[in-house]
Amino acid sequence: MSSTTLPPLSSETLSDDPLVIGNISFRSRLWIGTGKYPSFEMTRKVILESGADVVTVAVRRVNILRKDEPNLLDYLPPSEFKILPNTAGCYTVEEALRYARLARESGISPLVKLEVIGDPKTLYPDVTGLVEAARILVSEGSIVFPYTSDDPVIAKKLVDVGCVAVMPLAAPIGSGLGIRNPASLRIIMETVSVPVIVDAGVGCASDAAIAMEMGVDGILMNTAVAEAKNPLLMARAMKNAVSAGRDSFLAGRMPRRLYASASSPLDGMLGS
């Protein structure tokens, strides 16, 4: 029996293909938030387990600017992670600009996850204020990642003012409801020319895999991991789900069929 030599797998077909946004290369397509953990030590353990190299930090809620107090960045140093300051909890353009500028001018990062919240119950974004704040920050030199609704028109406006990516919600922040409107996410991916990163609403590993199989470029999550009964195990599950979902997307799904299609066709078989 002759042996068959298989060609080596190309790295371009695997889920370790880097996510490149602008001139920045990101190792992981899973990004993790840092809220809701009982300690900075646990935060670090979870993020290391997830394999994420991007961590988001709420500028107004977490101590990252004062050097005389315990500092999250001592546990997640910029030498190891890409820090993505965010303007969580800001309800006006002025508030969002203030905290984004504080993070940028402190030298933490030129990146900013921009949030302008429009409603305290649903935490849906104020998309009008979001576009305005994004326009101003881009003009000042910030690299803006906007948390937005799943509205393709708003996504296009955000790209038009210079955002390097768009981050539509899958479901309300912290809800864990999963992908509520896949059609809108698909339209956004067809509409914009920048990476699409699902932000908010993922609840379990299958949600993450589904989003990645749709073709989104990455997923940002916090509550799904932080509020799991075992955050370390969930971090690992999310890492694997994002990787598997990306591989599945790159592999190309088989077509859906109404009727059966034999796995082993009989044509050419004995007796046929």
Short mmCIF file of C-alpha atoms in Angstrom, two decimals, residues 155-269:
data_model
loop_
_atom_site.label_atom_id
_atom_site.label_comp_id
_atom_site.label_asym_id
_atom_site.label_seq_id
_atom_site.Cartn_x
_atom_site.Cartn_y
_atom_site.Cartn_z
CA ALA A 155 -22.62 51.68 11.32
CA LYS A 156 -21.97 53.34 7.96
CA LYS A 157 -22.06 56.81 9.56
CA LEU A 158 -19.49 55.73 12.16
CA VAL A 159 -17.17 54.49 9.44
CA ASP A 160 -17.68 57.71 7.49
CA VAL A 161 -16.43 59.79 10.45
CA GLY A 162 -13.30 57.65 10.72
CA CYS A 163 -13.94 54.77 13.13
CA VAL A 164 -11.56 51.87 12.50
CA ALA A 165 -14.17 49.24 13.39
CA VAL A 166 -17.80 49.02 14.45
CA MET A 167 -18.99 47.14 17.52
CA PRO A 168 -22.71 46.36 17.26
CA LEU A 169 -24.53 44.73 20.14
CA ALA A 170 -25.85 41.20 19.77
CA ALA A 171 -28.32 41.87 22.60
CA PRO A 172 -28.50 44.36 25.49
CA ILE A 173 -25.40 44.66 27.67
CA GLY A 174 -25.26 41.93 30.32
CA SER A 175 -28.42 40.19 29.08
CA GLY A 176 -26.79 36.99 27.82
CA LEU A 177 -29.56 36.63 25.22
CA GLY A 178 -27.22 35.75 22.37
CA ILE A 179 -27.55 36.86 18.75
CA ARG A 180 -31.00 38.46 18.57
CA ASN A 181 -30.86 39.93 15.08
CA PRO A 182 -28.51 38.00 12.79
CA ALA A 183 -29.97 39.63 9.69
CA SER A 184 -28.90 43.10 10.81
CA LEU A 185 -25.40 41.89 11.67
CA ARG A 186 -25.07 40.35 8.20
CA ILE A 187 -26.19 43.59 6.58
CA ILE A 188 -23.68 45.55 8.65
CA MET A 189 -20.90 43.22 7.50
CA GLU A 190 -21.96 43.81 3.89
CA THR A 191 -22.29 47.57 4.39
CA VAL A 192 -19.03 48.58 6.06
CA SER A 193 -15.45 48.16 4.94
CA VAL A 194 -13.99 47.87 8.45
CA PRO A 195 -13.92 44.96 10.93
CA VAL A 196 -17.14 44.15 12.79
CA ILE A 197 -16.75 43.10 16.42
CA VAL A 198 -19.83 41.88 18.28
CA ASP A 199 -20.04 43.69 21.59
CA ALA A 200 -22.57 42.78 24.30
CA GLY A 201 -25.21 40.10 24.65
CA VAL A 202 -23.22 36.87 24.32
CA GLY A 203 -24.15 34.46 27.10
CA CYS A 204 -22.47 31.13 26.40
CA ALA A 205 -19.92 29.49 24.16
CA SER A 206 -22.43 28.52 21.47
CA ASP A 207 -23.43 32.20 21.12
CA ALA A 208 -19.80 33.06 20.45
CA ALA A 209 -19.38 30.25 17.93
CA ILE A 210 -22.55 31.28 16.06
CA ALA A 211 -21.37 34.88 15.80
CA MET A 212 -17.95 33.85 14.51
CA GLU A 213 -19.50 31.42 12.00
CA MET A 214 -21.49 34.35 10.61
CA GLY A 215 -18.19 36.00 9.74
CA VAL A 216 -17.79 38.71 12.35
CA ASP A 217 -14.17 39.61 12.97
CA GLY A 218 -14.18 39.30 16.74
CA ILE A 219 -16.22 39.29 19.93
CA LEU A 220 -15.97 41.41 23.06
CA MET A 221 -17.57 40.09 26.23
CA ASN A 222 -17.54 40.60 29.97
CA THR A 223 -20.62 39.45 31.87
CA ALA A 224 -20.83 36.04 30.17
CA VAL A 225 -17.49 35.14 31.73
CA ALA A 226 -17.56 37.20 34.93
CA GLU A 227 -21.00 35.93 36.03
CA ALA A 228 -20.45 32.29 35.07
CA LYS A 229 -20.45 29.84 37.97
CA ASN A 230 -16.88 29.02 37.01
CA PRO A 231 -15.37 32.05 35.23
CA LEU A 232 -12.06 30.32 34.50
CA LEU A 233 -13.78 27.41 32.79
CA MET A 234 -16.08 29.73 30.87
CA ALA A 235 -13.08 31.78 29.72
CA ARG A 236 -11.57 28.62 28.29
CA ALA A 237 -14.87 27.66 26.66
CA MET A 238 -15.16 31.07 25.03
CA LYS A 239 -11.60 30.86 23.74
CA ASN A 240 -12.32 27.51 22.12
CA ALA A 241 -15.69 28.64 20.76
CA VAL A 242 -14.28 31.73 19.08
CA SER A 243 -11.48 29.67 17.55
CA ALA A 244 -13.85 26.93 16.37
CA GLY A 245 -16.33 29.44 14.98
CA ARG A 246 -13.61 31.21 13.03
CA ASP A 247 -12.35 27.89 11.62
CA SER A 248 -15.90 26.95 10.63
CA PHE A 249 -16.40 30.28 8.86
CA LEU A 250 -13.12 29.94 6.96
CA ALA A 251 -13.89 26.32 6.06
CA GLY A 252 -17.20 27.25 4.44
CA ARG A 253 -20.49 25.75 5.52
CA MET A 254 -22.15 23.00 3.49
CA PRO A 255 -25.37 24.11 1.76
CA ARG A 256 -28.65 23.63 3.58
CA ARG A 257 -30.94 21.16 1.83
CA LEU A 258 -34.61 20.41 2.28
CA TYR A 259 -34.14 16.68 1.62
CA ALA A 260 -31.58 14.05 2.54
CA SER A 261 -28.34 13.68 0.65
CA ALA A 262 -26.63 10.34 1.13
CA SER A 263 -23.28 10.50 2.88
CA SER A 264 -22.15 7.47 0.87
CA PRO A 265 -23.60 7.68 -2.68
CA LEU A 266 -24.37 4.32 -4.30
CA ASP A 267 -23.29 5.27 -7.82
CA GLY A 268 -20.47 2.96 -8.91
CA MET A 269 -20.89 0.65 -5.93
#
